[in-house]
Amino acid sequence: MSKSTRSRGFATRAIHEGYDPADHDYALVPPVHFSSTFTFEDAQHGGDLFAGVRDGHFYSRISNPTLDLLERRLAALEGAEAGLVTASGMGAITATFWTFIEPGAEVVMDETLYGCTFAFLRSGLAKFGIKVTPVDLREPENLEKVLTDQTRIVYFETPANPNMRLVDIARVSEIAHTKGARVIVDNTYATPYLQNPLALGADLVIHSATKYLGGHGDLVAGAVVGSAEDIQRIRLEGLKDMTGAVMSPFSAMLIMRGLKTLELRMDRHVKAAKVIADMLEAHPMVERVSYPGLESYPQYALAQAQMAQPGGMMAFELKGGMLMGRKFIDSVSLVQRAVSLGDPETLVQHPATMTHSAYTPEERARHGISDGLIRLSAGLETIEDILEDLTRALDACKGPRLSQVS
Ligand code: 3LM
């Protein structure tokens, strides 16, 4: 029987990649390996595994069959040679940075990053004398002004958390590579279903698997994918010896369960997000909506070119700024007040006092994270119910104060 030469589709890879039931007692669903350690046939076998001259698992901080399967699946979804999974998104980020920087190294970061990533780069790495330069990468040419022979990493998120700014992955990669810097893209907001940074020239892709990949708000996990050589270095340096941020096999099993419905869930998250963004944009209480699927979005053309769909996240500001924003957050009832994102539940939070409170007020102002910004993660509830709750919360903000704020 001849096998098809057509490459398998996204959902097929998410469900089947790297697993053959015949190798596992014909179990349809892969077994979970909870073993922390693995036995050696003899002393030579153990020594060979440690020396790297034989393949195999010997300790679950370095590799484990269940984690290995998830790593293969994530690599297949991002179009990468290899992947590495970690205990959290921050575990993936820190293990990757510790691997590719040395004294005297320089890092260029986009101005808008998730708050803890920003804190790690600006405060954490600064303690070790690493020069970290924030740049507005919406204009890729800004990178040329700060790139030096010492630049090891150019780091950004697109769409960026929380203000939805986009970065042209292909153009930034082209510029960064003129000095041999690695381009690392946090693809958490888009997921591999909507955007593949490696195909556009990036070197490594980071995920907080806590979000859409896991997809159910019941675990904390991370991943990095890229070339086999880079991933092996991160495994043996950043993960094994420097962070030890290893993922639990139980989380790996839950993420593989989540991946099976990633395509279905993302289509629905996007559908809900579009309807919500349209409603917000038309509402008299709303000052501005940042959602890459709106034609009014300043980087709409880039979103169309770079992403398969505009994603499930948005940010918006109400007339009346921070005070009104907080009132709105306090008025939702089906929609939940919580950080994190990509869950089945629609979530709202206030970046200035929550996810991005590690920025100083001046940094937030400079980096486009206004005090009135509200972040919304569109969930999977019945769309009419989400709209009803959001509209009711907006109406609750109107009250007698509307005349003062409009
Ligand atoms: C949040 N974000 O609510 P973990 N990269 C991106 C992220 O959004 C995050 C990470 C990495 C949020 C978490 S805030 C206390 C809660 C784009 C996390 C880090 O280590 O898996 O949380 O990933 O925006």
PDB file of N, CA and C in Angstrom, residues 335-382:
ATOM      1  N   VAL A 335     -18.284  36.456  32.474  1.00  0.00           N
ATOM      2  CA  VAL A 335     -16.865  36.663  32.164  1.00  0.00           C
ATOM      3  C   VAL A 335     -16.110  36.734  33.494  1.00  0.00           C
ATOM      4  N   GLN A 336     -14.951  36.063  33.523  1.00  0.00           N
ATOM      5  CA  GLN A 336     -14.233  35.948  34.796  1.00  0.00           C
ATOM      6  C   GLN A 336     -13.088  36.960  34.896  1.00  0.00           C
ATOM      7  N   ARG A 337     -12.866  37.460  36.106  1.00  0.00           N
ATOM      8  CA  ARG A 337     -11.722  38.340  36.376  1.00  0.00           C
ATOM      9  C   ARG A 337     -10.540  37.441  36.735  1.00  0.00           C
ATOM     10  N   ALA A 338      -9.585  37.314  35.802  1.00  0.00           N
ATOM     11  CA  ALA A 338      -8.412  36.467  36.075  1.00  0.00           C
ATOM     12  C   ALA A 338      -7.314  36.779  35.077  1.00  0.00           C
ATOM     13  N   VAL A 339      -6.051  36.600  35.527  1.00  0.00           N
ATOM     14  CA  VAL A 339      -4.956  36.635  34.568  1.00  0.00           C
ATOM     15  C   VAL A 339      -4.893  35.268  33.889  1.00  0.00           C
ATOM     16  N   SER A 340      -3.858  35.091  33.041  1.00  0.00           N
ATOM     17  CA  SER A 340      -3.734  33.970  32.119  1.00  0.00           C
ATOM     18  C   SER A 340      -4.694  34.180  30.945  1.00  0.00           C
ATOM     19  N   LEU A 341      -4.653  33.271  29.984  1.00  0.00           N
ATOM     20  CA  LEU A 341      -5.396  33.461  28.741  1.00  0.00           C
ATOM     21  C   LEU A 341      -5.486  32.139  28.008  1.00  0.00           C
ATOM     22  N   GLY A 342      -6.354  32.119  26.978  1.00  0.00           N
ATOM     23  CA  GLY A 342      -6.465  30.914  26.146  1.00  0.00           C
ATOM     24  C   GLY A 342      -7.269  29.810  26.793  1.00  0.00           C
ATOM     25  N   ASP A 343      -8.035  30.138  27.809  1.00  0.00           N
ATOM     26  CA  ASP A 343      -8.859  29.139  28.491  1.00  0.00           C
ATOM     27  C   ASP A 343     -10.261  29.094  27.879  1.00  0.00           C
ATOM     28  N   PRO A 344     -11.065  28.068  28.205  1.00  0.00           N
ATOM     29  CA  PRO A 344     -12.445  28.036  27.711  1.00  0.00           C
ATOM     30  C   PRO A 344     -13.285  29.185  28.288  1.00  0.00           C
ATOM     31  N   GLU A 345     -12.900  29.695  29.455  1.00  0.00           N
ATOM     32  CA  GLU A 345     -13.626  30.789  30.084  1.00  0.00           C
ATOM     33  C   GLU A 345     -13.144  32.129  29.520  1.00  0.00           C
ATOM     34  N   THR A 346     -14.051  33.037  29.200  1.00  0.00           N
ATOM     35  CA  THR A 346     -13.643  34.381  28.795  1.00  0.00           C
ATOM     36  C   THR A 346     -13.084  35.093  30.026  1.00  0.00           C
ATOM     37  N   LEU A 347     -11.895  35.697  29.868  1.00  0.00           N
ATOM     38  CA  LEU A 347     -11.197  36.310  31.001  1.00  0.00           C
ATOM     39  C   LEU A 347     -10.911  37.775  30.720  1.00  0.00           C
ATOM     40  N   VAL A 348     -11.053  38.612  31.757  1.00  0.00           N
ATOM     41  CA  VAL A 348     -10.609  40.007  31.648  1.00  0.00           C
ATOM     42  C   VAL A 348      -9.677  40.316  32.802  1.00  0.00           C
ATOM     43  N   GLN A 349      -8.708  41.193  32.538  1.00  0.00           N
ATOM     44  CA  GLN A 349      -7.796  41.632  33.600  1.00  0.00           C
ATOM     45  C   GLN A 349      -7.252  43.017  33.258  1.00  0.00           C
ATOM     46  N   HIS A 350      -6.589  43.629  34.231  1.00  0.00           N
ATOM     47  CA  HIS A 350      -6.092  45.003  34.100  1.00  0.00           C
ATOM     48  C   HIS A 350      -4.556  44.961  34.106  1.00  0.00           C
ATOM     49  N   PRO A 351      -3.919  44.987  32.925  1.00  0.00           N
ATOM     50  CA  PRO A 351      -2.463  44.815  32.849  1.00  0.00           C
ATOM     51  C   PRO A 351      -1.663  45.752  33.754  1.00  0.00           C
ATOM     52  N   ALA A 352      -2.041  47.029  33.847  1.00  0.00           N
ATOM     53  CA  ALA A 352      -1.212  47.988  34.603  1.00  0.00           C
ATOM     54  C   ALA A 352      -1.041  47.572  36.059  1.00  0.00           C
ATOM     55  N   THR A 353      -2.073  46.971  36.649  1.00  0.00           N
ATOM     56  CA  THR A 353      -1.962  46.581  38.060  1.00  0.00           C
ATOM     57  C   THR A 353      -1.792  45.073  38.231  1.00  0.00           C
ATOM     58  N   MET A 354      -1.849  44.316  37.132  1.00  0.00           N
ATOM     59  CA  MET A 354      -1.767  42.852  37.255  1.00  0.00           C
ATOM     60  C   MET A 354      -0.586  42.304  36.438  1.00  0.00           C
ATOM     61  N   THR A 355      -0.842  41.805  35.240  1.00  0.00           N
ATOM     62  CA  THR A 355       0.228  41.104  34.488  1.00  0.00           C
ATOM     63  C   THR A 355       1.444  41.971  34.178  1.00  0.00           C
ATOM     64  N   HIS A 356       1.255  43.294  34.080  1.00  0.00           N
ATOM     65  CA  HIS A 356       2.368  44.163  33.681  1.00  0.00           C
ATOM     66  C   HIS A 356       2.755  45.140  34.782  1.00  0.00           C
ATOM     67  N   SER A 357       2.494  44.735  36.040  1.00  0.00           N
ATOM     68  CA  SER A 357       2.827  45.628  37.161  1.00  0.00           C
ATOM     69  C   SER A 357       4.331  45.653  37.427  1.00  0.00           C
ATOM     70  N   ALA A 358       5.107  44.772  36.769  1.00  0.00           N
ATOM     71  CA  ALA A 358       6.573  44.825  36.942  1.00  0.00           C
ATOM     72  C   ALA A 358       7.176  46.026  36.210  1.00  0.00           C
ATOM     73  N   TYR A 359       6.447  46.569  35.240  1.00  0.00           N
ATOM     74  CA  TYR A 359       6.910  47.786  34.562  1.00  0.00           C
ATOM     75  C   TYR A 359       6.691  48.966  35.515  1.00  0.00           C
ATOM     76  N   THR A 360       7.593  49.942  35.507  1.00  0.00           N
ATOM     77  CA  THR A 360       7.312  51.181  36.243  1.00  0.00           C
ATOM     78  C   THR A 360       6.245  51.945  35.449  1.00  0.00           C
ATOM     79  N   PRO A 361       5.531  52.880  36.106  1.00  0.00           N
ATOM     80  CA  PRO A 361       4.524  53.660  35.360  1.00  0.00           C
ATOM     81  C   PRO A 361       5.140  54.353  34.142  1.00  0.00           C
ATOM     82  N   GLU A 362       6.382  54.834  34.275  1.00  0.00           N
ATOM     83  CA  GLU A 362       7.040  55.511  33.136  1.00  0.00           C
ATOM     84  C   GLU A 362       7.279  54.514  32.001  1.00  0.00           C
ATOM     85  N   GLU A 363       7.738  53.304  32.368  1.00  0.00           N
ATOM     86  CA  GLU A 363       7.990  52.295  31.331  1.00  0.00           C
ATOM     87  C   GLU A 363       6.689  51.919  30.628  1.00  0.00           C
ATOM     88  N   ARG A 364       5.618  51.769  31.415  1.00  0.00           N
ATOM     89  CA  ARG A 364       4.333  51.431  30.791  1.00  0.00           C
ATOM     90  C   ARG A 364       3.922  52.523  29.808  1.00  0.00           C
ATOM     91  N   ALA A 365       4.084  53.769  30.225  1.00  0.00           N
ATOM     92  CA  ALA A 365       3.684  54.883  29.354  1.00  0.00           C
ATOM     93  C   ALA A 365       4.532  54.868  28.080  1.00  0.00           C
ATOM     94  N   ARG A 366       5.840  54.647  28.261  1.00  0.00           N
ATOM     95  CA  ARG A 366       6.747  54.662  27.109  1.00  0.00           C
ATOM     96  C   ARG A 366       6.481  53.466  26.175  1.00  0.00           C
ATOM     97  N   HIS A 367       6.074  52.345  26.764  1.00  0.00           N
ATOM     98  CA  HIS A 367       5.950  51.113  25.984  1.00  0.00           C
ATOM     99  C   HIS A 367       4.507  50.810  25.539  1.00  0.00           C
ATOM    100  N   GLY A 368       3.640  51.808  25.646  1.00  0.00           N
ATOM    101  CA  GLY A 368       2.300  51.661  25.079  1.00  0.00           C
ATOM    102  C   GLY A 368       1.349  50.787  25.876  1.00  0.00           C
ATOM    103  N   ILE A 369       1.561  50.735  27.214  1.00  0.00           N
ATOM    104  CA  ILE A 369       0.620  49.967  28.051  1.00  0.00           C
ATOM    105  C   ILE A 369      -0.085  50.981  28.946  1.00  0.00           C
ATOM    106  N   SER A 370      -1.199  51.520  28.439  1.00  0.00           N
ATOM    107  CA  SER A 370      -1.831  52.628  29.156  1.00  0.00           C
ATOM    108  C   SER A 370      -2.535  52.115  30.419  1.00  0.00           C
ATOM    109  N   ASP A 371      -2.709  53.021  31.374  1.00  0.00           N
ATOM    110  CA  ASP A 371      -3.315  52.638  32.659  1.00  0.00           C
ATOM    111  C   ASP A 371      -4.758  52.175  32.502  1.00  0.00           C
ATOM    112  N   GLY A 372      -5.429  52.640  31.443  1.00  0.00           N
ATOM    113  CA  GLY A 372      -6.834  52.277  31.259  1.00  0.00           C
ATOM    114  C   GLY A 372      -7.036  50.995  30.461  1.00  0.00           C
ATOM    115  N   LEU A 373      -5.942  50.396  29.991  1.00  0.00           N
ATOM    116  CA  LEU A 373      -6.063  49.220  29.111  1.00  0.00           C
ATOM    117  C   LEU A 373      -6.701  48.024  29.843  1.00  0.00           C
ATOM    118  N   ILE A 374      -7.638  47.380  29.165  1.00  0.00           N
ATOM    119  CA  ILE A 374      -8.246  46.138  29.669  1.00  0.00           C
ATOM    120  C   ILE A 374      -7.885  45.043  28.673  1.00  0.00           C
ATOM    121  N   ARG A 375      -7.477  43.884  29.181  1.00  0.00           N
ATOM    122  CA  ARG A 375      -7.165  42.773  28.287  1.00  0.00           C
ATOM    123  C   ARG A 375      -8.273  41.733  28.352  1.00  0.00           C
ATOM    124  N   LEU A 376      -8.677  41.228  27.195  1.00  0.00           N
ATOM    125  CA  LEU A 376      -9.735  40.220  27.153  1.00  0.00           C
ATOM    126  C   LEU A 376      -9.273  39.001  26.371  1.00  0.00           C
ATOM    127  N   SER A 377      -9.478  37.829  26.966  1.00  0.00           N
ATOM    128  CA  SER A 377      -9.211  36.559  26.306  1.00  0.00           C
ATOM    129  C   SER A 377     -10.569  35.933  25.984  1.00  0.00           C
ATOM    130  N   ALA A 378     -10.897  35.874  24.680  1.00  0.00           N
ATOM    131  CA  ALA A 378     -12.217  35.367  24.274  1.00  0.00           C
ATOM    132  C   ALA A 378     -12.302  33.868  24.536  1.00  0.00           C
ATOM    133  N   GLY A 379     -13.341  33.462  25.234  1.00  0.00           N
ATOM    134  CA  GLY A 379     -13.487  32.060  25.628  1.00  0.00           C
ATOM    135  C   GLY A 379     -14.359  31.276  24.662  1.00  0.00           C
ATOM    136  N   LEU A 380     -14.780  30.111  25.118  1.00  0.00           N
ATOM    137  CA  LEU A 380     -15.521  29.186  24.261  1.00  0.00           C
ATOM    138  C   LEU A 380     -16.988  29.075  24.654  1.00  0.00           C
ATOM    139  N   GLU A 381     -17.448  29.972  25.530  1.00  0.00           N
ATOM    140  CA  GLU A 381     -18.856  29.923  25.920  1.00  0.00           C
ATOM    141  C   GLU A 381     -19.732  30.289  24.712  1.00  0.00           C
ATOM    142  N   THR A 382     -21.033  30.083  24.844  1.00  0.00           N
ATOM    143  CA  THR A 382     -21.972  30.495  23.796  1.00  0.00           C
ATOM    144  C   THR A 382     -21.775  31.991  23.552  1.00  0.00           C
TER     145      THR A 382
END
